[in-house]
Short mmCIF file of C-alpha atoms in Angstrom, two decimals:
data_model
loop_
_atom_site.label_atom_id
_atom_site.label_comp_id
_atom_site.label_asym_id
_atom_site.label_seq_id
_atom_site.Cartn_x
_atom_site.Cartn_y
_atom_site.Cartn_z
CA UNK U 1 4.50 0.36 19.86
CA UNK U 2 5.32 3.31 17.53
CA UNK U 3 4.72 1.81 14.50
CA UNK U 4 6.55 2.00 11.54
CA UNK U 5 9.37 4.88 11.56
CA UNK U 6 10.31 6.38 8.26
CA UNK U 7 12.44 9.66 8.13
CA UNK U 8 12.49 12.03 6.86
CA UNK U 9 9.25 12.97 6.01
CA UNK U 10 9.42 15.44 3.37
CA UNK U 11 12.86 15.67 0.68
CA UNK U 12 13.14 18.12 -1.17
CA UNK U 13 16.43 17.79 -3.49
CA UNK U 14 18.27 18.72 -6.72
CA UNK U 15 18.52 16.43 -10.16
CA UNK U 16 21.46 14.81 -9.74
CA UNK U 17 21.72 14.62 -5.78
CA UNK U 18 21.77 11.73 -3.79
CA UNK U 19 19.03 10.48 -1.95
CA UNK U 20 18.48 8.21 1.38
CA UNK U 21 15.30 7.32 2.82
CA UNK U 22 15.16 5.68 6.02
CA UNK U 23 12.71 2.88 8.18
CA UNK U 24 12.99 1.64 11.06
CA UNK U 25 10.24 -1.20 10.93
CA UNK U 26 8.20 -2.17 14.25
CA UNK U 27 10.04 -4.71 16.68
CA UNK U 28 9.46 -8.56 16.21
CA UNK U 29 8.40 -8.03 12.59
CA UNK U 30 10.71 -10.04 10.11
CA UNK U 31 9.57 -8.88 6.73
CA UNK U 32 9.82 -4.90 5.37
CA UNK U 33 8.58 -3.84 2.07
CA UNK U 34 9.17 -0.74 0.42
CA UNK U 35 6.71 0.84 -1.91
CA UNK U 36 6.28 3.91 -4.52
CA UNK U 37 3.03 5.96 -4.68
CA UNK U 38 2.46 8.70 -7.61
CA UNK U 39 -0.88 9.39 -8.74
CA UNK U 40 -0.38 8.09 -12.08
CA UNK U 41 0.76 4.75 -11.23
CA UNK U 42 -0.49 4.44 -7.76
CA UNK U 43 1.27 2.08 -5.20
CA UNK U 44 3.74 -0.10 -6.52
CA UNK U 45 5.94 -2.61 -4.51
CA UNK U 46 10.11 -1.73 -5.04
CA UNK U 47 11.62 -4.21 -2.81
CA UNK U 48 11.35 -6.58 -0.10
CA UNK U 49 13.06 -8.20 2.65
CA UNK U 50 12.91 -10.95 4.85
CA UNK U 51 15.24 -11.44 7.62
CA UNK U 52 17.45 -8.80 6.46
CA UNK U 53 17.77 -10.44 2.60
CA UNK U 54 16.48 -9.24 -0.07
CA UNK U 55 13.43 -11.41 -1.71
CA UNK U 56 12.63 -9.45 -4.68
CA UNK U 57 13.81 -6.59 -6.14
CA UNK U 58 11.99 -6.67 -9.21
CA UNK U 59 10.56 -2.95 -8.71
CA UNK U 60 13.18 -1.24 -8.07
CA UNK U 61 13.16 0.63 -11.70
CA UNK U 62 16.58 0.87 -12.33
CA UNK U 63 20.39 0.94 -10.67
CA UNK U 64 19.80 4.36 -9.36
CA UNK U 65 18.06 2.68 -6.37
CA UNK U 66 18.95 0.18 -4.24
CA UNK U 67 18.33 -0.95 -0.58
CA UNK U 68 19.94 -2.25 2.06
CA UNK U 69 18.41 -3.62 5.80
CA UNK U 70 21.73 -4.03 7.69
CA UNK U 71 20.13 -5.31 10.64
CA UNK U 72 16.36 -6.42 11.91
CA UNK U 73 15.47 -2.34 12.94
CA UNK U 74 17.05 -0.60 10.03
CA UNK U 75 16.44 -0.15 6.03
CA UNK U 76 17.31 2.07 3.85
CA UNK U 77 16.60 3.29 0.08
CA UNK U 78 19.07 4.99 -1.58
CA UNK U 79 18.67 7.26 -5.09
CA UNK U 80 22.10 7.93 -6.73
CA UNK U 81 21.73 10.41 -9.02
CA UNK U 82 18.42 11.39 -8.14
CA UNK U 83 15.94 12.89 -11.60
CA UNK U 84 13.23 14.74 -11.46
CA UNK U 85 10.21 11.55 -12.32
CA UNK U 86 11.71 9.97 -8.86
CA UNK U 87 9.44 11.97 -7.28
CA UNK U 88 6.84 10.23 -5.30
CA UNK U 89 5.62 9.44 -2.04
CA UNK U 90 7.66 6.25 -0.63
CA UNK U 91 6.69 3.90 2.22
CA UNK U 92 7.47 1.23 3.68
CA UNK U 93 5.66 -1.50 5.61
CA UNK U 94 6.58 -4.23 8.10
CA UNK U 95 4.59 -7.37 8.63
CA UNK U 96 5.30 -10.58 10.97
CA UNK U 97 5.33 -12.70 7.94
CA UNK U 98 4.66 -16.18 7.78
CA UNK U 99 3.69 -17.78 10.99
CA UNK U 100 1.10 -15.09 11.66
CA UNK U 101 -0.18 -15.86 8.75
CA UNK U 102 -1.28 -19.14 9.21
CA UNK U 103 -3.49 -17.69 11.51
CA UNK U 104 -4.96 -15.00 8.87
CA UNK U 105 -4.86 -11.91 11.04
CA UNK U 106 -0.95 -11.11 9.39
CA UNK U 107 -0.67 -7.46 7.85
CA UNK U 108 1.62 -4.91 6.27
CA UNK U 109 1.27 -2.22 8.34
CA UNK U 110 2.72 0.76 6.88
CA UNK U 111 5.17 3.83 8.14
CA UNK U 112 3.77 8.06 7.06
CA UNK U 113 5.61 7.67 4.08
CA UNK U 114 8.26 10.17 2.85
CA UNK U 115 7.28 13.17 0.27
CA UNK U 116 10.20 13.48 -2.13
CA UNK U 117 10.35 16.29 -4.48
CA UNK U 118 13.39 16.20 -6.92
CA UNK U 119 13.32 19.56 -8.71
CA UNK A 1 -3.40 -3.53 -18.98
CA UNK A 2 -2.51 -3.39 -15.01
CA UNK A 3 -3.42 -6.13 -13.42
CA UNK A 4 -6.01 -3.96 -11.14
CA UNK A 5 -7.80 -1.41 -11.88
CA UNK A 6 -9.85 1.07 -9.73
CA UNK A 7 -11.37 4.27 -10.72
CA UNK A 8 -9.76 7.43 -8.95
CA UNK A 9 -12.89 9.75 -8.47
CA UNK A 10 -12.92 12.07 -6.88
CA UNK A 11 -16.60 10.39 -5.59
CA UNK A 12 -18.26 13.07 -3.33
CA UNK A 13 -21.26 12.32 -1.33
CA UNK A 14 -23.81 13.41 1.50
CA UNK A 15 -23.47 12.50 4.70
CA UNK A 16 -25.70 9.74 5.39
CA UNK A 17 -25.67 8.17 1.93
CA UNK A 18 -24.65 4.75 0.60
CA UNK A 19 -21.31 4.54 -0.75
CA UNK A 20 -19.71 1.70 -3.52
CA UNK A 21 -16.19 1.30 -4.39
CA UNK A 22 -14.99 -0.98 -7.03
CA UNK A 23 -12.10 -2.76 -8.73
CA UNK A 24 -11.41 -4.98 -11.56
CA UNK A 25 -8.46 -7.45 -11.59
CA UNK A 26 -7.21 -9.62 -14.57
CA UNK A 27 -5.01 -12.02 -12.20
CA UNK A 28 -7.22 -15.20 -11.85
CA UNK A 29 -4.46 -16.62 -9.03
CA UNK A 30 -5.62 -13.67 -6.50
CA UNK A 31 -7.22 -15.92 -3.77
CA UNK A 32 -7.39 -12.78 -0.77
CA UNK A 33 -9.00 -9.10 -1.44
CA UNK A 34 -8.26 -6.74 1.14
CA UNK A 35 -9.26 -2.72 1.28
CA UNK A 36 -7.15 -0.23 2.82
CA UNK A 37 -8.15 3.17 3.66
CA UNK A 38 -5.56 6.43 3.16
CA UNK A 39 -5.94 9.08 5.22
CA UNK A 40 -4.34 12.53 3.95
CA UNK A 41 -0.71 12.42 4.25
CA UNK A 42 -0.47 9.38 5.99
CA UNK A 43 0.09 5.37 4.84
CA UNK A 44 -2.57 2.90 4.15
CA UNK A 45 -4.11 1.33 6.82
CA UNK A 46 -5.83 -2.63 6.22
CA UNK A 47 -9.74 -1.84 6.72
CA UNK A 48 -11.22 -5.33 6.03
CA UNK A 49 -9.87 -8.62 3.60
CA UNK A 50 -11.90 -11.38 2.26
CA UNK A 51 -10.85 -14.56 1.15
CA UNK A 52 -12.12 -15.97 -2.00
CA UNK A 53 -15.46 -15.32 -3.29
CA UNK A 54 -19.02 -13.99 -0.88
CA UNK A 55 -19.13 -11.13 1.46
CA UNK A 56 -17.97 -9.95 4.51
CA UNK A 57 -19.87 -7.42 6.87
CA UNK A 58 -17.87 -5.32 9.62
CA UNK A 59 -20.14 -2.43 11.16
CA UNK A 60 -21.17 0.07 8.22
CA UNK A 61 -18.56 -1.87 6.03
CA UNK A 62 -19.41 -4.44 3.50
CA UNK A 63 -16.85 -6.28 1.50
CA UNK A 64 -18.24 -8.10 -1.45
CA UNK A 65 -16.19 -10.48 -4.12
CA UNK A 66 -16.91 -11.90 -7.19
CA UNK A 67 -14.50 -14.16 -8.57
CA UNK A 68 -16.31 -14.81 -11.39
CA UNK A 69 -16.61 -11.86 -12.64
CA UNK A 70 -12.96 -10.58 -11.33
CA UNK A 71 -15.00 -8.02 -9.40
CA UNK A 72 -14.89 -6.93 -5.91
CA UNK A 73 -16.80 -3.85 -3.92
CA UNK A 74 -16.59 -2.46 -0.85
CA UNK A 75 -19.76 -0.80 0.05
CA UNK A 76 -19.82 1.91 3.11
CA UNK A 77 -23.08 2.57 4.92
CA UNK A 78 -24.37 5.48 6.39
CA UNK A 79 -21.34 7.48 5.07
CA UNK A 80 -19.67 10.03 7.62
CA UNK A 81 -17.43 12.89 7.03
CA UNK A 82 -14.26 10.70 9.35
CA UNK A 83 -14.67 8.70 6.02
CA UNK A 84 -13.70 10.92 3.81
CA UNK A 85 -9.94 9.41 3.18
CA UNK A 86 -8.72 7.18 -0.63
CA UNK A 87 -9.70 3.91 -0.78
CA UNK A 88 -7.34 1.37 -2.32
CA UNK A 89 -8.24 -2.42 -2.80
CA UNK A 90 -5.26 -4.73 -3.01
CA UNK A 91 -5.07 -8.28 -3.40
CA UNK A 92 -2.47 -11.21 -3.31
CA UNK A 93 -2.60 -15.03 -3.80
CA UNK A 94 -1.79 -15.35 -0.19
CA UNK A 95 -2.99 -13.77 2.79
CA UNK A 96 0.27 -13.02 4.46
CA UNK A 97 2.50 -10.43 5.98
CA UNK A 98 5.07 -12.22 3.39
CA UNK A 99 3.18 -11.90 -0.08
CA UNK A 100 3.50 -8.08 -2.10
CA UNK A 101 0.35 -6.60 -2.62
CA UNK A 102 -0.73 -5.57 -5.80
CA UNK A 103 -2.86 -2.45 -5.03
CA UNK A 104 -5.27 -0.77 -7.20
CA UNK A 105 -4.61 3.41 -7.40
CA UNK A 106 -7.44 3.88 -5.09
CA UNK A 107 -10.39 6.17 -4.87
CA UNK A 108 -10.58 9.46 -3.02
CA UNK A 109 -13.95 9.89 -1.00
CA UNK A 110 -15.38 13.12 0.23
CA UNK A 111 -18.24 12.45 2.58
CA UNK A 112 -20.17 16.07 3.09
CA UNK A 113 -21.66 17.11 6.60
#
């Protein structure tokens, strides 16, 4: 399996651009999560999904972002206008979710992540 | 107050030597601890979880909570240089692909050859 797919990797952008982040989350797996990191607030959960609806969207910091997961392979987080203090590192992560973990082995496993500078 | 906290480092060691990584956590429902490892420009990766309160050995890994105290460690034996990577400890009140983490910022390690 490849894994999680996130693209692109590195965004580099203007203040007031719009943004889209991409993941394509590994096959079978019915949750995807999308996280933050910075290094003064470390990692931070924005969103997450199961079976294509949105659970809780709690961290998503204001209605510059929002997500979407149209179908089971595709997500994507959007930044409309995009400021400067967006910039972060953003993952996401995929897990089987609930039946796998009844049997405790269940796990996010997470995608490289995508740089984005907004200058 | 976050509801875990982890000291950054940088902590820089020998190779060889004993290494302990801690966090702190104010959320008393947190039932599962887990530690994932951060290699340079890449995501986290699960290293080991623990459920509850004792310890958990895997190779030169040691995964030690303390509910009590709202403490947990992860202690890395005879340290190598592939260690070098951040550490972050998460935890949730279920062990489950389902349930957010709450992470800690993590520690960067340097292991020296």
């Amino acid at each position: 399996d490849a894994g999680v797919i996130q693209s692109p990797r590195h965004e580099v952008t203007e203040m007031g651009q719009e943004v889209t982040l991409r993941c394509k989350p590994i096959s079978g797996h019915d949750y995807l999560f999308w996280y933050r990191q910075t290094m003064m607030r470390g990692l931070e959960l924005l969103i997450y999904f199961n079976n294509n609806v949105p659970i809780d969207d709690s961290g998503m910091p204001e209605d510059r972002f929002s997500a979407k997961m149209p179908n089971a392979s595709f997500s994507t987080l959007k930044i409309q206008p995009s400021e400067p203090r967006d910039s972060a590192v953003y993952f996401c992560a995929s897990s089987l979710g609930l039946l796998a973990g009844i049997s405790g082995t269940d796990t996010q496993y997470f995608g490289p992540g995508t740089r984005l500078t907004v200058l | 107050q976050k509801e875990v906290e982890q000291d950054p480092g940088p902590l820089s060691v020998p190779e060889g030597a004993i290494v302990s990584l801690n966090c702190t956590y104010s959320n008393s429902a947190f039932q599962y601890f887990m530690w994932y490892r951060q290699y340079s420009r890449k995501g986290p990766e699960l290293l080991m979880y623990t459920y509850s309160s004792g310890n958990k050995e895997d190779g030169r890994f040691t995964a030690q909570v303390d509910k009590s105290s709202k403490y947990i460690s992860l202690f890395i034996r005879d340290s190598q240089p592939s260690d070098s990577a951040t550490y972050l400890c998460a935890m949730s009140v279920t062990f489950s692909g389902n349930t957010p983490l709450v992470f800690g910022k993590g520690t960067r390690l340097s292991v020296i050859a």
